[in-house]
Amino acid sequence: MGMIYYSCMKKGLLSISDLSGKEIESVIEQAVVMKRGDRTGLLSGKVLALLFEKPSLRTRVSFEVAMHQLGGHVVYLSQEEVGLGKRESVCDVARVLSRYVDCIAARTFSYETLDILAQCSSVPVINALSDLEHPCQALSDLLTIYEKKGELAGLTLAFIGDGNNVANSLLLAASLTGMNFSFASPLGYGISDEMSNRGREFAALSGSRIRLTNDPFEAVAEADIVYTDVWTSMGQESEGEKRRIAFSGYQVNDRLLSLAKEDALFMHPLPAHRGEEIADGLLENSHSVVFDQAENRLHLQKVLLTKLLLPADSGDK
Ligand code: CP
Ligand code: NVA
């Protein structure tokens, strides 16, 4: 079981697979240190733009507080203000922002928008969630798992639910770091072939296993982590009723959790919908680490920001 080298985070972070397994491990180790230490002033004078087409609590606040605590500043820009792709072309927005700020974290409906932002920007662009991936979430989730379990490689993460942005990033993150990934969804809501093939390529190199099934009971057997996310992601609201019906047998509840390992963690990126993807009371279950996950967004993003905004030898000591 080994970490694999793949690429590196020079221009930003659009996909979790912009990092190698080794780099993910290094980011996590630095986040453990960041969480303990006082790094006030590290990003003094630096400015981050948050360009968000969709709502957010955790991502926005953790980036804002991270910059504030490191001595930098944030400019928050909603879609109503900027009119990304409507008032002004996506590329022009990136070119203009690059003249003012040191980094752009963007939350977009389409991955394509992020890609254009990154291509046109001369400063790093971070994916703060798009339809395809949520890499900042996956990185802080791996930090949480590492803190609780003391390792990553060899553990099994079972994801029950939709083959969405969070599932995609976790699949790639797990297969890059030697974790097994077990996934169950209803027919028609699985992880795309393209994404699962990428995961399988990484898994072949790191020695991990990927299991894709429609049976949630099969997926959680022997799991060290049981993970779920909303059935209806932002932008899919018109499919809400159809999805509630399709996913009705895929709720994570005490019974399903009891089929995983005795010391399994329960994880969810939040926001959560009680009575849909989780039973009432699950967030408060002794296995739940969801609020540690939320807190770790702050520590992990501090590391990302220092890696992207400071010269290579000054931010990650
Ligand atoms: N988990 C997460 O990204 O939450 P927000 O949508 O509130 O940022
Ligand atoms: N899959 C969810 C994640 C929210 C953090 C969404 O995209 O809405």
mmCIF file of C-alpha atoms and ligand atoms in Angstrom:
data_model
loop_
_atom_site.group_PDB
_atom_site.id
_atom_site.type_symbol
_atom_site.label_atom_id
_atom_site.label_comp_id
_atom_site.label_asym_id
_atom_site.label_seq_id
_atom_site.Cartn_x
_atom_site.Cartn_y
_atom_site.Cartn_z
ATOM 1 C CA MET A 1 0.000 0.000 0.000
ATOM 2 C CA GLY A 2 1.680 3.273 -0.975
ATOM 3 C CA MET A 3 1.135 6.923 -1.702
ATOM 4 C CA ILE A 4 1.466 7.888 -5.345
ATOM 5 C CA TYR A 5 2.904 10.934 -7.036
ATOM 6 C CA TYR A 6 0.716 12.396 -9.770
ATOM 7 C CA SER A 7 0.817 16.142 -10.212
ATOM 8 C CA CYS A 8 1.092 19.257 -8.071
ATOM 9 C CA MET A 9 -0.780 22.313 -6.844
ATOM 10 C CA LYS A 10 0.990 25.114 -8.729
ATOM 11 C CA LYS A 11 -1.906 26.926 -10.350
ATOM 12 C CA GLY A 12 -4.605 26.247 -7.771
ATOM 13 C CA LEU A 13 -6.852 23.363 -6.818
ATOM 14 C CA LEU A 14 -9.665 22.427 -9.200
ATOM 15 C CA SER A 15 -9.685 18.672 -8.590
ATOM 16 C CA ILE A 16 -8.451 16.693 -5.624
ATOM 17 C CA SER A 17 -6.372 14.803 -8.204
ATOM 18 C CA ASP A 18 -4.335 17.972 -8.817
ATOM 19 C CA LEU A 19 -2.545 16.582 -5.756
ATOM 20 C CA SER A 20 -0.700 13.294 -5.496
ATOM 21 C CA GLY A 21 -1.334 10.925 -2.598
ATOM 22 C CA LYS A 22 1.944 12.105 -1.049
ATOM 23 C CA GLU A 23 0.899 15.745 -1.389
ATOM 24 C CA ILE A 24 -2.487 15.033 0.225
ATOM 25 C CA GLU A 25 -0.694 13.334 3.114
ATOM 26 C CA SER A 26 1.643 16.328 3.436
ATOM 27 C CA VAL A 27 -1.270 18.820 3.450
ATOM 28 C CA ILE A 28 -2.935 16.790 6.212
ATOM 29 C CA GLU A 29 0.242 16.671 8.302
ATOM 30 C CA GLN A 30 0.633 20.438 7.921
ATOM 31 C CA ALA A 31 -3.016 20.952 8.917
ATOM 32 C CA VAL A 32 -2.432 18.996 12.128
ATOM 33 C CA VAL A 33 0.410 21.420 12.927
ATOM 34 C CA MET A 34 -1.615 24.458 11.763
ATOM 35 C CA LYS A 35 -4.430 23.443 14.110
ATOM 36 C CA ARG A 36 -2.061 23.598 17.094
ATOM 37 C CA GLY A 37 0.040 26.602 16.203
ATOM 38 C CA ASP A 38 -0.246 30.339 16.001
ATOM 39 C CA ARG A 39 0.372 31.449 12.404
ATOM 40 C CA THR A 40 -0.934 35.008 12.789
ATOM 41 C CA GLY A 41 0.405 37.362 10.134
ATOM 42 C CA LEU A 42 1.513 34.654 7.710
ATOM 43 C CA LEU A 43 -0.730 36.040 4.945
ATOM 44 C CA SER A 44 -0.442 39.687 5.906
ATOM 45 C CA GLY A 45 -1.340 41.903 2.929
ATOM 46 C CA LYS A 46 -2.775 39.025 0.865
ATOM 47 C CA VAL A 47 -6.330 39.184 -0.502
ATOM 48 C CA LEU A 48 -8.632 36.280 -1.377
ATOM 49 C CA ALA A 49 -11.720 36.733 -3.566
ATOM 50 C CA LEU A 50 -14.639 34.418 -2.833
ATOM 51 C CA LEU A 51 -16.723 34.241 -6.013
ATOM 52 C CA PHE A 52 -19.879 32.265 -5.216
ATOM 53 C CA GLU A 53 -22.756 31.369 -7.560
ATOM 54 C CA LYS A 54 -24.422 29.234 -4.859
ATOM 55 C CA PRO A 55 -25.097 29.598 -1.126
ATOM 56 C CA SER A 56 -22.618 28.492 1.550
ATOM 57 C CA LEU A 57 -22.102 28.492 5.303
ATOM 58 C CA ARG A 58 -19.017 26.377 6.022
ATOM 59 C CA THR A 59 -16.932 27.089 2.929
ATOM 60 C CA ARG A 60 -17.460 30.824 2.978
ATOM 61 C CA VAL A 61 -16.997 31.283 6.724
ATOM 62 C CA SER A 62 -13.991 28.940 6.998
ATOM 63 C CA PHE A 63 -12.187 30.727 4.143
ATOM 64 C CA GLU A 64 -13.046 34.145 5.600
ATOM 65 C CA VAL A 65 -11.933 33.236 9.118
ATOM 66 C CA ALA A 66 -8.805 31.468 7.819
ATOM 67 C CA MET A 67 -7.694 34.592 5.939
ATOM 68 C CA HIS A 68 -8.571 36.829 8.895
ATOM 69 C CA GLN A 69 -6.626 34.685 11.383
ATOM 70 C CA LEU A 70 -3.605 34.574 9.050
ATOM 71 C CA GLY A 71 -3.617 38.362 8.662
ATOM 72 C CA GLY A 72 -5.087 38.568 5.151
ATOM 73 C CA HIS A 73 -8.327 39.947 3.741
ATOM 74 C CA VAL A 74 -11.322 38.597 1.833
ATOM 75 C CA VAL A 75 -13.645 40.084 -0.753
ATOM 76 C CA TYR A 76 -16.918 38.140 -1.042
ATOM 77 C CA LEU A 77 -18.671 38.407 -4.407
ATOM 78 C CA SER A 78 -22.093 36.872 -5.011
ATOM 79 C CA GLN A 79 -23.479 36.024 -8.428
ATOM 80 C CA GLU A 80 -26.040 38.841 -7.983
ATOM 81 C CA GLU A 81 -23.202 41.358 -7.781
ATOM 82 C CA VAL A 82 -20.837 40.007 -10.422
ATOM 83 C CA GLY A 83 -23.169 38.379 -12.957
ATOM 84 C CA LEU A 84 -20.510 35.828 -13.889
ATOM 85 C CA GLY A 85 -21.041 34.957 -17.565
ATOM 86 C CA LYS A 86 -24.028 37.320 -17.786
ATOM 87 C CA ARG A 87 -22.966 40.864 -16.935
ATOM 88 C CA GLU A 88 -19.427 40.022 -17.966
ATOM 89 C CA SER A 89 -17.653 37.018 -19.492
ATOM 90 C CA VAL A 90 -16.153 34.497 -17.068
ATOM 91 C CA CYS A 91 -12.723 35.040 -18.604
ATOM 92 C CA ASP A 92 -12.873 38.837 -18.220
ATOM 93 C CA VAL A 93 -13.908 38.478 -14.566
ATOM 94 C CA ALA A 94 -10.856 36.274 -13.958
ATOM 95 C CA ARG A 95 -8.538 38.706 -15.750
ATOM 96 C CA VAL A 96 -9.835 41.690 -13.773
ATOM 97 C CA LEU A 97 -9.809 39.935 -10.377
ATOM 98 C CA SER A 98 -6.231 38.796 -11.032
ATOM 99 C CA ARG A 99 -5.211 42.476 -11.052
ATOM 100 C CA TYR A 100 -6.624 43.014 -7.538
ATOM 101 C CA VAL A 101 -6.367 39.811 -5.515
ATOM 102 C CA ASP A 102 -3.839 37.055 -4.803
ATOM 103 C CA CYS A 103 -6.184 34.065 -5.053
ATOM 104 C CA ILE A 104 -9.757 33.253 -6.163
ATOM 105 C CA ALA A 105 -11.919 30.604 -4.476
ATOM 106 C CA ALA A 106 -14.963 30.011 -6.685
ATOM 107 C CA ARG A 107 -18.183 28.054 -6.124
ATOM 108 C CA THR A 108 -19.841 27.491 -9.482
ATOM 109 C CA PHE A 109 -22.683 25.450 -10.921
ATOM 110 C CA SER A 110 -20.562 24.094 -13.742
ATOM 111 C CA TYR A 111 -17.000 22.800 -13.592
ATOM 112 C CA GLU A 112 -16.478 24.410 -16.997
ATOM 113 C CA THR A 113 -16.839 27.866 -15.411
ATOM 114 C CA LEU A 114 -14.077 27.027 -12.936
ATOM 115 C CA ASP A 115 -11.894 25.763 -15.723
ATOM 116 C CA ILE A 116 -12.288 29.029 -17.658
ATOM 117 C CA LEU A 117 -11.597 31.047 -14.494
ATOM 118 C CA ALA A 118 -8.399 29.073 -13.954
ATOM 119 C CA GLN A 119 -7.265 29.383 -17.561
ATOM 120 C CA CYS A 120 -7.840 33.150 -17.680
ATOM 121 C CA SER A 121 -6.588 33.966 -14.193
ATOM 122 C CA SER A 122 -2.976 34.772 -13.377
ATOM 123 C CA VAL A 123 -3.565 33.967 -9.687
ATOM 124 C CA PRO A 124 -4.404 30.532 -8.215
ATOM 125 C CA VAL A 125 -8.043 29.379 -8.431
ATOM 126 C CA ILE A 126 -9.517 27.068 -5.786
ATOM 127 C CA ASN A 127 -12.617 24.952 -6.434
ATOM 128 C CA ALA A 128 -14.949 25.855 -3.550
ATOM 129 C CA LEU A 129 -17.477 23.324 -4.988
ATOM 130 C CA SER A 130 -18.836 22.723 -8.456
ATOM 131 C CA ASP A 131 -21.089 20.074 -9.981
ATOM 132 C CA LEU A 132 -18.123 17.706 -10.392
ATOM 133 C CA GLU A 133 -16.042 17.993 -7.224
ATOM 134 C CA HIS A 134 -15.629 19.451 -3.737
ATOM 135 C CA PRO A 135 -11.880 19.008 -3.130
ATOM 136 C CA CYS A 136 -11.610 21.269 -0.040
ATOM 137 C CA GLN A 137 -14.285 19.154 1.644
ATOM 138 C CA ALA A 138 -12.504 15.897 0.792
ATOM 139 C CA LEU A 139 -9.168 17.188 2.104
ATOM 140 C CA SER A 140 -10.626 18.265 5.438
ATOM 141 C CA ASP A 141 -12.538 14.970 5.656
ATOM 142 C CA LEU A 142 -9.274 13.065 5.267
ATOM 143 C CA LEU A 143 -7.775 15.269 7.992
ATOM 144 C CA THR A 144 -10.691 14.300 10.274
ATOM 145 C CA ILE A 145 -10.271 10.598 9.458
ATOM 146 C CA TYR A 146 -6.515 10.803 10.055
ATOM 147 C CA GLU A 147 -7.045 12.508 13.428
ATOM 148 C CA LYS A 148 -9.575 9.897 14.550
ATOM 149 C CA LYS A 149 -7.953 6.772 13.119
ATOM 150 C CA GLY A 150 -4.268 7.671 12.984
ATOM 151 C CA GLU A 151 -3.904 6.469 9.387
ATOM 152 C CA LEU A 152 -5.576 6.535 5.979
ATOM 153 C CA ALA A 153 -4.171 3.717 3.834
ATOM 154 C CA GLY A 154 -6.033 0.453 4.341
ATOM 155 C CA LEU A 155 -9.187 2.016 5.837
ATOM 156 C CA THR A 156 -12.542 1.539 4.063
ATOM 157 C CA LEU A 157 -14.816 4.508 3.434
ATOM 158 C CA ALA A 158 -18.412 3.594 2.494
ATOM 159 C CA PHE A 159 -20.381 6.344 0.770
ATOM 160 C CA ILE A 160 -24.151 5.794 0.664
ATOM 161 C CA GLY A 161 -26.214 8.028 -1.633
ATOM 162 C CA ASP A 162 -25.762 10.157 -4.717
ATOM 163 C CA GLY A 163 -22.747 9.975 -7.048
ATOM 164 C CA ASN A 164 -22.272 13.714 -6.636
ATOM 165 C CA ASN A 165 -19.441 16.252 -6.235
ATOM 166 C CA VAL A 166 -18.599 15.130 -2.692
ATOM 167 C CA ALA A 167 -18.650 11.430 -3.651
ATOM 168 C CA ASN A 168 -16.406 12.105 -6.663
ATOM 169 C CA SER A 169 -13.760 13.942 -4.641
ATOM 170 C CA LEU A 170 -13.830 11.302 -1.904
ATOM 171 C CA LEU A 171 -13.469 8.502 -4.471
ATOM 172 C CA LEU A 172 -10.381 10.181 -5.934
ATOM 173 C CA ALA A 173 -8.954 11.179 -2.534
ATOM 174 C CA ALA A 174 -9.401 7.647 -1.181
ATOM 175 C CA SER A 175 -7.885 5.948 -4.203
ATOM 176 C CA LEU A 176 -4.921 8.369 -4.224
ATOM 177 C CA THR A 177 -4.122 7.719 -0.548
ATOM 178 C CA GLY A 178 -4.615 3.949 -0.459
ATOM 179 C CA MET A 179 -8.045 3.964 1.195
ATOM 180 C CA ASN A 180 -10.704 1.529 -0.024
ATOM 181 C CA PHE A 181 -13.859 3.186 -1.383
ATOM 182 C CA SER A 182 -17.188 1.382 -1.231
ATOM 183 C CA PHE A 183 -20.186 3.129 -2.776
ATOM 184 C CA ALA A 184 -23.927 2.378 -2.945
ATOM 185 C CA SER A 185 -26.542 4.366 -4.876
ATOM 186 C CA PRO A 186 -29.876 3.679 -6.564
ATOM 187 C CA LEU A 187 -29.707 2.758 -10.248
ATOM 188 C CA GLY A 188 -29.135 5.855 -12.380
ATOM 189 C CA TYR A 189 -27.537 7.882 -9.561
ATOM 190 C CA GLY A 190 -24.092 6.296 -9.495
ATOM 191 C CA ILE A 191 -20.636 7.743 -10.008
ATOM 192 C CA SER A 192 -19.926 8.380 -13.711
ATOM 193 C CA ASP A 193 -17.826 5.890 -15.659
ATOM 194 C CA GLU A 194 -15.261 8.596 -16.341
ATOM 195 C CA MET A 195 -14.827 9.374 -12.646
ATOM 196 C CA SER A 196 -14.812 5.733 -11.541
ATOM 197 C CA ASN A 197 -12.209 4.909 -14.196
ATOM 198 C CA ARG A 198 -9.990 7.714 -12.880
ATOM 199 C CA GLY A 199 -10.457 6.334 -9.378
ATOM 200 C CA ARG A 200 -9.574 2.822 -10.546
ATOM 201 C CA GLU A 201 -6.352 4.063 -12.170
ATOM 202 C CA PHE A 202 -5.251 5.675 -8.892
ATOM 203 C CA ALA A 203 -6.403 2.654 -6.868
ATOM 204 C CA ALA A 204 -4.332 0.325 -9.050
ATOM 205 C CA LEU A 205 -1.248 2.380 -8.177
ATOM 206 C CA SER A 206 -1.963 2.862 -4.460
ATOM 207 C CA GLY A 207 -3.195 -0.701 -3.891
ATOM 208 C CA SER A 208 -6.695 0.254 -2.729
ATOM 209 C CA ARG A 209 -10.037 -1.285 -3.728
ATOM 210 C CA ILE A 210 -13.132 0.359 -5.226
ATOM 211 C CA ARG A 211 -16.540 -1.305 -4.891
ATOM 212 C CA LEU A 212 -19.600 0.191 -6.628
ATOM 213 C CA THR A 213 -22.963 -1.379 -5.830
ATOM 214 C CA ASN A 214 -26.676 -0.666 -5.490
ATOM 215 C CA ASP A 215 -26.829 -2.417 -2.111
ATOM 216 C CA PRO A 216 -26.203 -0.134 0.903
ATOM 217 C CA PHE A 217 -25.891 -3.132 3.249
ATOM 218 C CA GLU A 218 -23.153 -4.638 1.104
ATOM 219 C CA ALA A 219 -21.378 -1.261 0.883
ATOM 220 C CA VAL A 220 -21.158 -0.650 4.656
ATOM 221 C CA ALA A 221 -19.966 -4.155 5.590
ATOM 222 C CA GLU A 222 -16.519 -3.814 7.214
ATOM 223 C CA ALA A 223 -16.521 -0.030 6.711
ATOM 224 C CA ASP A 224 -14.362 2.162 8.966
ATOM 225 C CA ILE A 225 -16.248 5.260 7.839
ATOM 226 C CA VAL A 226 -19.903 5.563 6.777
ATOM 227 C CA TYR A 227 -20.410 8.750 4.783
ATOM 228 C CA THR A 228 -23.481 10.297 3.224
ATOM 229 C CA ASP A 229 -24.496 13.592 1.610
ATOM 230 C CA VAL A 230 -27.744 15.209 0.476
ATOM 231 C CA TRP A 231 -29.815 13.389 -2.146
ATOM 232 C CA THR A 232 -30.542 16.675 -3.956
ATOM 233 C CA SER A 233 -27.567 18.945 -4.466
ATOM 234 C CA MET A 234 -27.712 22.699 -5.030
ATOM 235 C CA GLY A 235 -29.028 23.306 -8.539
ATOM 236 C CA GLN A 236 -31.063 20.052 -8.638
ATOM 237 C CA GLU A 237 -34.023 21.352 -6.607
ATOM 238 C CA SER A 238 -36.552 20.648 -9.397
ATOM 239 C CA GLU A 239 -35.676 16.908 -9.101
ATOM 240 C CA GLY A 240 -36.218 16.877 -5.319
ATOM 241 C CA GLU A 241 -39.402 14.785 -5.215
ATOM 242 C CA LYS A 242 -38.171 12.272 -7.797
ATOM 243 C CA ARG A 243 -34.926 11.887 -5.866
ATOM 244 C CA ARG A 244 -36.665 11.444 -2.480
ATOM 245 C CA ILE A 245 -38.505 8.455 -3.983
ATOM 246 C CA ALA A 246 -35.445 6.993 -5.748
ATOM 247 C CA PHE A 247 -33.243 7.243 -2.625
ATOM 248 C CA SER A 248 -35.806 6.122 -0.047
ATOM 249 C CA GLY A 249 -33.967 2.858 0.751
ATOM 250 C CA TYR A 250 -30.625 4.629 1.114
ATOM 251 C CA GLN A 251 -31.039 6.503 4.393
ATOM 252 C CA VAL A 252 -28.183 6.193 6.864
ATOM 253 C CA ASN A 253 -29.740 5.248 10.192
ATOM 254 C CA ASP A 254 -28.739 3.343 13.346
ATOM 255 C CA ARG A 255 -29.505 -0.010 11.702
ATOM 256 C CA LEU A 256 -27.300 0.622 8.650
ATOM 257 C CA LEU A 257 -24.526 2.091 10.798
ATOM 258 C CA SER A 258 -24.585 -0.982 13.060
ATOM 259 C CA LEU A 259 -23.535 -3.139 10.078
ATOM 260 C CA ALA A 260 -20.241 -1.246 9.717
ATOM 261 C CA LYS A 261 -17.274 -1.835 12.039
ATOM 262 C CA GLU A 262 -18.011 -1.305 15.724
ATOM 263 C CA ASP A 263 -15.781 1.787 15.861
ATOM 264 C CA ALA A 264 -16.916 3.216 12.505
ATOM 265 C CA LEU A 265 -17.106 6.984 12.071
ATOM 266 C CA PHE A 266 -20.240 8.604 10.680
ATOM 267 C CA MET A 267 -19.511 11.559 8.381
ATOM 268 C CA HIS A 268 -21.536 14.133 6.433
ATOM 269 C CA PRO A 269 -20.298 17.392 4.823
ATOM 270 C CA LEU A 270 -23.448 19.297 5.954
ATOM 271 C CA PRO A 271 -25.971 20.795 5.443
ATOM 272 C CA ALA A 272 -27.970 17.668 6.408
ATOM 273 C CA HIS A 273 -31.619 16.799 5.880
ATOM 274 C CA ARG A 274 -33.044 14.777 8.763
ATOM 275 C CA GLY A 275 -35.639 12.268 7.587
ATOM 276 C CA GLU A 276 -34.001 12.094 4.143
ATOM 277 C CA GLU A 277 -30.375 10.942 3.826
ATOM 278 C CA ILE A 278 -30.014 10.651 7.624
ATOM 279 C CA ALA A 279 -32.380 9.526 10.369
ATOM 280 C CA ASP A 280 -33.199 12.031 13.071
ATOM 281 C CA GLY A 281 -30.558 11.815 15.812
ATOM 282 C CA LEU A 282 -27.729 10.550 13.638
ATOM 283 C CA LEU A 283 -25.661 13.744 13.842
ATOM 284 C CA GLU A 284 -25.757 13.359 17.635
ATOM 285 C CA ASN A 285 -24.859 9.628 17.517
ATOM 286 C CA SER A 286 -21.588 8.776 19.359
ATOM 287 C CA HIS A 287 -20.067 7.671 16.012
ATOM 288 C CA SER A 288 -20.713 11.071 14.417
ATOM 289 C CA VAL A 289 -17.768 13.389 13.725
ATOM 290 C CA VAL A 290 -19.668 15.853 11.534
ATOM 291 C CA PHE A 291 -18.841 18.964 13.570
ATOM 292 C CA ASP A 292 -15.142 18.037 13.643
ATOM 293 C CA GLN A 293 -15.391 17.820 9.863
ATOM 294 C CA ALA A 294 -16.896 21.293 9.760
ATOM 295 C CA GLU A 295 -14.194 22.711 12.052
ATOM 296 C CA ASN A 296 -11.421 21.105 10.040
ATOM 297 C CA ARG A 297 -12.467 23.062 6.957
ATOM 298 C CA LEU A 298 -10.840 26.058 8.684
ATOM 299 C CA HIS A 299 -7.501 24.410 9.501
ATOM 300 C CA LEU A 300 -7.159 22.638 6.179
ATOM 301 C CA GLN A 301 -7.937 25.746 4.161
ATOM 302 C CA LYS A 302 -5.306 27.704 6.082
ATOM 303 C CA VAL A 303 -2.739 25.217 4.783
ATOM 304 C CA LEU A 304 -4.100 25.418 1.223
ATOM 305 C CA LEU A 305 -3.956 29.210 1.297
ATOM 306 C CA THR A 306 -0.408 29.332 2.617
ATOM 307 C CA LYS A 307 0.728 26.778 0.025
ATOM 308 C CA LEU A 308 -0.858 28.735 -2.801
ATOM 309 C CA LEU A 309 -0.043 32.275 -1.670
ATOM 310 C CA LEU A 310 3.471 32.006 -0.250
ATOM 311 C CA PRO A 311 6.732 31.004 -1.929
ATOM 312 C CA ALA A 312 7.296 27.235 -1.718
ATOM 313 C CA ASP A 313 9.796 27.380 1.149
ATOM 314 C CA SER A 314 8.041 29.856 3.448
ATOM 315 C CA GLY A 315 4.505 28.635 4.132
ATOM 316 C CA ASP A 316 4.708 24.978 4.942
ATOM 317 C CA LYS A 317 7.344 24.653 7.589
HETATM 318 N N1 CP B 1 -19.957 21.424 3.377
HETATM 319 C C1 CP B 1 -20.045 22.602 2.755
HETATM 320 O O1 CP B 1 -19.363 22.884 1.767
HETATM 321 O O2 CP B 1 -20.939 23.452 3.296
HETATM 322 P P1 CP B 1 -21.407 24.858 2.671
HETATM 323 O O3 CP B 1 -22.198 24.530 1.427
HETATM 324 O O4 CP B 1 -22.253 25.489 3.731
HETATM 325 O O5 CP B 1 -20.205 25.660 2.338
HETATM 326 N N1 NVA B 2 -23.598 17.784 -2.752
HETATM 327 C C1 NVA B 2 -23.924 18.988 -2.036
HETATM 328 C C2 NVA B 2 -22.776 19.379 -1.161
HETATM 329 C C3 NVA B 2 -22.998 20.592 -0.322
HETATM 330 C C4 NVA B 2 -21.819 20.932 0.540
HETATM 331 C C5 NVA B 2 -24.274 20.096 -3.006
HETATM 332 O O1 NVA B 2 -23.597 20.235 -4.027
HETATM 333 O O2 NVA B 2 -25.236 20.825 -2.760
#
